[in-house]
Amino acid sequence: MIDKFEIIGLIAAVLTTSAYVPQVYKTWKIKSAGNLSLTMYITMFIGIILWLVYGIHLNSFAMIIANSITAMLTFLLIVFKLKYK
Amino acid sequence: MIDKFEIIGLIAAVLTTSAYVPQVYKTWKIKSAGNLSLTMYITMFIGIILWLVYGIHLNSFAMIIANSITAMLTFLLIVFKLKYK
């Protein structure tokens, strides 16, 4: 049986990741890279990769899934930032 | 001695949180609530609170610190969104 805290983690993963998607979509849609600087997106990307490493260490499925998807989305924002700056 | 994975988690916390601060600052500075809808900010806020609960369960100092600060910052974004919409 899955632990009830794992379910809380998975709900957290779904909520924060799904709140992040529209930001990436809007950035793509309006062909603008949003408010943040490239440095900030790269800082965030490195941070998310470290959260992923930490999540793998903790054996947390929720953290692994959430940070994998968020890392890909942030990578897309970096690509948009370089393309549409 | 602090575990090396805890240090990775703390660096992750510093990076992702510090990348989030300028977004909140810019939102306050330009008196605009950014790209996201109120619903998305609230979704993110609830998600972060659940990550905090999950972090407390995992006894992860890095997750507790990061999600506490990010929850406060997201709460500020919700206040800005309501004030400057």
PDB file of C-alpha atoms in Angstrom:
ATOM      1  CA  MET A   1       0.000   0.000   0.000  1.00  0.00           C
ATOM      2  CA  ILE A   2       1.163   3.460  -0.844  1.00  0.00           C
ATOM      3  CA  ASP A   3       1.934   5.656   2.168  1.00  0.00           C
ATOM      4  CA  LYS A   4      -0.532   8.530   2.726  1.00  0.00           C
ATOM      5  CA  PHE A   5       2.373  11.002   2.783  1.00  0.00           C
ATOM      6  CA  GLU A   6       3.422   9.741  -0.659  1.00  0.00           C
ATOM      7  CA  ILE A   7      -0.078  10.637  -1.830  1.00  0.00           C
ATOM      8  CA  ILE A   8       0.337  14.137  -0.330  1.00  0.00           C
ATOM      9  CA  GLY A   9       3.680  14.401  -2.170  1.00  0.00           C
ATOM     10  CA  LEU A  10       2.070  13.283  -5.430  1.00  0.00           C
ATOM     11  CA  ILE A  11      -0.778  15.804  -5.067  1.00  0.00           C
ATOM     12  CA  ALA A  12       1.849  18.485  -4.337  1.00  0.00           C
ATOM     13  CA  ALA A  13       3.730  17.390  -7.477  1.00  0.00           C
ATOM     14  CA  VAL A  14       0.601  17.596  -9.641  1.00  0.00           C
ATOM     15  CA  LEU A  15      -0.391  21.033  -8.256  1.00  0.00           C
ATOM     16  CA  THR A  16       2.985  22.792  -8.494  1.00  0.00           C
ATOM     17  CA  THR A  17       3.834  21.236 -11.857  1.00  0.00           C
ATOM     18  CA  SER A  18       0.437  22.033 -13.378  1.00  0.00           C
ATOM     19  CA  ALA A  19       0.712  25.632 -12.120  1.00  0.00           C
ATOM     20  CA  TYR A  20       4.067  25.863 -13.918  1.00  0.00           C
ATOM     21  CA  VAL A  21       2.817  24.616 -17.299  1.00  0.00           C
ATOM     22  CA  PRO A  22       0.694  27.714 -18.177  1.00  0.00           C
ATOM     23  CA  GLN A  23       3.717  29.944 -17.549  1.00  0.00           C
ATOM     24  CA  VAL A  24       5.742  27.971 -20.082  1.00  0.00           C
ATOM     25  CA  TYR A  25       2.790  27.869 -22.485  1.00  0.00           C
ATOM     26  CA  LYS A  26       2.229  31.657 -22.234  1.00  0.00           C
ATOM     27  CA  THR A  27       5.919  32.295 -22.749  1.00  0.00           C
ATOM     28  CA  TRP A  28       5.787  30.233 -25.922  1.00  0.00           C
ATOM     29  CA  LYS A  29       2.470  31.745 -27.015  1.00  0.00           C
ATOM     30  CA  ILE A  30       3.436  35.397 -26.626  1.00  0.00           C
ATOM     31  CA  LYS A  31       6.974  34.657 -27.883  1.00  0.00           C
ATOM     32  CA  SER A  32       8.424  36.454 -24.925  1.00  0.00           C
ATOM     33  CA  ALA A  33      10.672  34.948 -22.333  1.00  0.00           C
ATOM     34  CA  GLY A  34       8.858  36.312 -19.331  1.00  0.00           C
ATOM     35  CA  ASN A  35      10.073  38.468 -16.487  1.00  0.00           C
ATOM     36  CA  LEU A  36      13.154  36.616 -15.384  1.00  0.00           C
ATOM     37  CA  SER A  37      16.717  36.982 -16.614  1.00  0.00           C
ATOM     38  CA  LEU A  38      18.611  34.128 -18.258  1.00  0.00           C
ATOM     39  CA  THR A  39      20.821  33.916 -15.157  1.00  0.00           C
ATOM     40  CA  MET A  40      17.740  33.372 -12.996  1.00  0.00           C
ATOM     41  CA  TYR A  41      16.380  30.618 -15.270  1.00  0.00           C
ATOM     42  CA  ILE A  42      19.764  28.879 -15.249  1.00  0.00           C
ATOM     43  CA  THR A  43      19.973  29.243 -11.436  1.00  0.00           C
ATOM     44  CA  MET A  44      16.507  27.713 -11.181  1.00  0.00           C
ATOM     45  CA  PHE A  45      17.416  24.905 -13.598  1.00  0.00           C
ATOM     46  CA  ILE A  46      20.536  23.954 -11.605  1.00  0.00           C
ATOM     47  CA  GLY A  47      18.488  24.123  -8.382  1.00  0.00           C
ATOM     48  CA  ILE A  48      15.826  21.804  -9.810  1.00  0.00           C
ATOM     49  CA  ILE A  49      18.478  19.300 -10.984  1.00  0.00           C
ATOM     50  CA  LEU A  50      19.868  19.291  -7.408  1.00  0.00           C
ATOM     51  CA  TRP A  51      16.324  18.742  -6.019  1.00  0.00           C
ATOM     52  CA  LEU A  52      16.072  15.814  -8.434  1.00  0.00           C
ATOM     53  CA  VAL A  53      19.355  14.343  -7.117  1.00  0.00           C
ATOM     54  CA  TYR A  54      18.085  14.908  -3.557  1.00  0.00           C
ATOM     55  CA  GLY A  55      14.734  13.281  -4.420  1.00  0.00           C
ATOM     56  CA  ILE A  56      16.524  10.238  -5.893  1.00  0.00           C
ATOM     57  CA  HIS A  57      18.559   9.980  -2.672  1.00  0.00           C
ATOM     58  CA  LEU A  58      15.358  10.172  -0.563  1.00  0.00           C
ATOM     59  CA  ASN A  59      13.772   7.593  -2.864  1.00  0.00           C
ATOM     60  CA  SER A  60      10.831   9.953  -3.274  1.00  0.00           C
ATOM     61  CA  PHE A  61       8.762   9.133  -6.343  1.00  0.00           C
ATOM     62  CA  ALA A  62       6.847  12.451  -6.003  1.00  0.00           C
ATOM     63  CA  MET A  63      10.056  14.521  -5.973  1.00  0.00           C
ATOM     64  CA  ILE A  64      11.600  12.565  -8.855  1.00  0.00           C
ATOM     65  CA  ILE A  65       8.529  13.007 -11.074  1.00  0.00           C
ATOM     66  CA  ALA A  66       7.926  16.676 -10.146  1.00  0.00           C
ATOM     67  CA  ASN A  67      11.538  17.763 -10.568  1.00  0.00           C
ATOM     68  CA  SER A  68      12.051  15.811 -13.809  1.00  0.00           C
ATOM     69  CA  ILE A  69       9.067  17.540 -15.417  1.00  0.00           C
ATOM     70  CA  THR A  70       9.916  20.961 -13.936  1.00  0.00           C
ATOM     71  CA  ALA A  71      13.535  20.613 -15.120  1.00  0.00           C
ATOM     72  CA  MET A  72      12.312  19.939 -18.679  1.00  0.00           C
ATOM     73  CA  LEU A  73       9.907  22.908 -18.520  1.00  0.00           C
ATOM     74  CA  THR A  74      12.624  25.217 -17.178  1.00  0.00           C
ATOM     75  CA  PHE A  75      14.968  23.995 -19.909  1.00  0.00           C
ATOM     76  CA  LEU A  76      12.271  25.010 -22.425  1.00  0.00           C
ATOM     77  CA  LEU A  77      12.063  28.475 -20.793  1.00  0.00           C
ATOM     78  CA  ILE A  78      15.853  28.809 -21.219  1.00  0.00           C
ATOM     79  CA  VAL A  79      15.512  27.871 -24.908  1.00  0.00           C
ATOM     80  CA  PHE A  80      12.673  30.441 -25.321  1.00  0.00           C
ATOM     81  CA  LYS A  81      14.750  33.058 -23.503  1.00  0.00           C
ATOM     82  CA  LEU A  82      17.675  32.502 -25.883  1.00  0.00           C
ATOM     83  CA  LYS A  83      15.403  32.403 -28.940  1.00  0.00           C
ATOM     84  CA  TYR A  84      13.039  35.332 -28.194  1.00  0.00           C
ATOM     85  CA  LYS A  85      15.195  37.675 -26.116  1.00  0.00           C
TER      86      LYS A  85
ATOM     87  CA  MET B   1      27.996  15.543  10.671  1.00  0.00           C
ATOM     88  CA  ILE B   2      25.544  16.739   8.088  1.00  0.00           C
ATOM     89  CA  ASP B   3      24.854  14.253   5.279  1.00  0.00           C
ATOM     90  CA  LYS B   4      26.246  15.278   1.864  1.00  0.00           C
ATOM     91  CA  PHE B   5      22.795  14.816   0.337  1.00  0.00           C
ATOM     92  CA  GLU B   6      21.410  17.275   2.892  1.00  0.00           C
ATOM     93  CA  ILE B   7      23.990  19.767   1.592  1.00  0.00           C
ATOM     94  CA  ILE B   8      22.799  19.099  -1.987  1.00  0.00           C
ATOM     95  CA  GLY B   9      19.226  19.699  -0.787  1.00  0.00           C
ATOM     96  CA  LEU B  10      20.233  22.944   0.913  1.00  0.00           C
ATOM     97  CA  ILE B  11      22.050  24.198  -2.192  1.00  0.00           C
ATOM     98  CA  ALA B  12      18.950  23.274  -4.231  1.00  0.00           C
ATOM     99  CA  ALA B  13      16.828  25.229  -1.722  1.00  0.00           C
ATOM    100  CA  VAL B  14      19.050  28.314  -1.968  1.00  0.00           C
ATOM    101  CA  LEU B  15      19.127  28.209  -5.797  1.00  0.00           C
ATOM    102  CA  THR B  16      15.425  27.685  -6.482  1.00  0.00           C
ATOM    103  CA  THR B  17      14.327  30.100  -3.739  1.00  0.00           C
ATOM    104  CA  SER B  18      16.756  32.820  -4.811  1.00  0.00           C
ATOM    105  CA  ALA B  19      15.614  32.442  -8.430  1.00  0.00           C
ATOM    106  CA  TYR B  20      12.022  32.991  -7.211  1.00  0.00           C
ATOM    107  CA  VAL B  21      12.747  36.204  -5.257  1.00  0.00           C
ATOM    108  CA  PRO B  22      13.385  38.461  -8.324  1.00  0.00           C
ATOM    109  CA  GLN B  23      10.048  37.399  -9.803  1.00  0.00           C
ATOM    110  CA  VAL B  24       8.250  38.539  -6.655  1.00  0.00           C
ATOM    111  CA  TYR B  25      10.358  41.709  -6.498  1.00  0.00           C
ATOM    112  CA  LYS B  26       9.649  42.575 -10.164  1.00  0.00           C
ATOM    113  CA  THR B  27       5.941  41.947  -9.656  1.00  0.00           C
ATOM    114  CA  TRP B  28       5.977  44.394  -6.746  1.00  0.00           C
ATOM    115  CA  LYS B  29       8.201  46.890  -8.598  1.00  0.00           C
ATOM    116  CA  ILE B  30       6.165  47.042 -11.810  1.00  0.00           C
ATOM    117  CA  LYS B  31       2.897  46.825  -9.860  1.00  0.00           C
ATOM    118  CA  SER B  32       1.704  44.047 -12.093  1.00  0.00           C
ATOM    119  CA  ALA B  33       0.861  40.566 -11.006  1.00  0.00           C
ATOM    120  CA  GLY B  34       2.789  38.768 -13.706  1.00  0.00           C
ATOM    121  CA  ASN B  35       1.645  36.289 -16.299  1.00  0.00           C
ATOM    122  CA  LEU B  36      -0.245  33.785 -14.218  1.00  0.00           C
ATOM    123  CA  SER B  37      -3.887  33.781 -13.235  1.00  0.00           C
ATOM    124  CA  LEU B  38      -5.050  33.965  -9.625  1.00  0.00           C
ATOM    125  CA  THR B  39      -6.207  30.341  -9.901  1.00  0.00           C
ATOM    126  CA  MET B  40      -2.695  29.284 -10.915  1.00  0.00           C
ATOM    127  CA  TYR B  41      -1.085  31.156  -8.014  1.00  0.00           C
ATOM    128  CA  ILE B  42      -3.549  29.587  -5.579  1.00  0.00           C
ATOM    129  CA  THR B  43      -2.918  26.133  -7.111  1.00  0.00           C
ATOM    130  CA  MET B  44       0.813  26.708  -6.692  1.00  0.00           C
ATOM    131  CA  PHE B  45       0.335  27.932  -3.105  1.00  0.00           C
ATOM    132  CA  ILE B  46      -1.665  24.826  -2.105  1.00  0.00           C
ATOM    133  CA  GLY B  47       0.928  22.628  -3.851  1.00  0.00           C
ATOM    134  CA  ILE B  48       3.778  24.291  -1.934  1.00  0.00           C
ATOM    135  CA  ILE B  49       1.944  23.851   1.391  1.00  0.00           C
ATOM    136  CA  LEU B  50       1.574  20.129   0.562  1.00  0.00           C
ATOM    137  CA  TRP B  51       5.317  19.930  -0.295  1.00  0.00           C
ATOM    138  CA  LEU B  52       5.940  21.512   3.111  1.00  0.00           C
ATOM    139  CA  VAL B  53       3.794  18.853   4.840  1.00  0.00           C
ATOM    140  CA  TYR B  54       5.627  16.172   2.821  1.00  0.00           C
ATOM    141  CA  GLY B  55       9.014  17.714   3.751  1.00  0.00           C
ATOM    142  CA  ILE B  56       8.059  17.719   7.454  1.00  0.00           C
ATOM    143  CA  HIS B  57       7.096  14.044   7.110  1.00  0.00           C
ATOM    144  CA  LEU B  58      10.449  13.252   5.442  1.00  0.00           C
ATOM    145  CA  ASN B  59      12.200  15.271   8.164  1.00  0.00           C
ATOM    146  CA  SER B  60      13.953  17.200   5.402  1.00  0.00           C
ATOM    147  CA  PHE B  61      15.347  20.499   6.668  1.00  0.00           C
ATOM    148  CA  ALA B  62      16.041  21.644   3.063  1.00  0.00           C
ATOM    149  CA  MET B  63      12.436  21.007   1.970  1.00  0.00           C
ATOM    150  CA  ILE B  64      10.976  22.641   5.088  1.00  0.00           C
ATOM    151  CA  ILE B  65      13.079  25.806   4.667  1.00  0.00           C
ATOM    152  CA  ALA B  66      12.606  26.052   0.869  1.00  0.00           C
ATOM    153  CA  ASN B  67       8.847  25.468   0.919  1.00  0.00           C
ATOM    154  CA  SER B  68       8.236  27.770   3.889  1.00  0.00           C
ATOM    155  CA  ILE B  69       9.960  30.669   2.108  1.00  0.00           C
ATOM    156  CA  THR B  70       8.391  29.851  -1.267  1.00  0.00           C
ATOM    157  CA  ALA B  71       4.937  29.611   0.337  1.00  0.00           C
ATOM    158  CA  MET B  72       5.385  33.100   1.818  1.00  0.00           C
ATOM    159  CA  LEU B  73       6.596  34.487  -1.524  1.00  0.00           C
ATOM    160  CA  THR B  74       3.688  32.893  -3.393  1.00  0.00           C
ATOM    161  CA  PHE B  75       1.295  34.289  -0.797  1.00  0.00           C
ATOM    162  CA  LEU B  76       2.769  37.742  -1.553  1.00  0.00           C
ATOM    163  CA  LEU B  77       2.171  37.139  -5.289  1.00  0.00           C
ATOM    164  CA  ILE B  78      -1.474  36.325  -4.507  1.00  0.00           C
ATOM    165  CA  VAL B  79      -1.765  39.582  -2.514  1.00  0.00           C
ATOM    166  CA  PHE B  80      -0.170  41.521  -5.434  1.00  0.00           C
ATOM    167  CA  LYS B  81      -2.492  39.795  -7.885  1.00  0.00           C
ATOM    168  CA  LEU B  82      -5.537  40.836  -5.851  1.00  0.00           C
ATOM    169  CA  LYS B  83      -4.214  44.360  -5.317  1.00  0.00           C
ATOM    170  CA  TYR B  84      -2.900  45.201  -8.813  1.00  0.00           C
ATOM    171  CA  LYS B  85      -5.141  43.163 -11.079  1.00  0.00           C
TER     172      LYS B  85
END
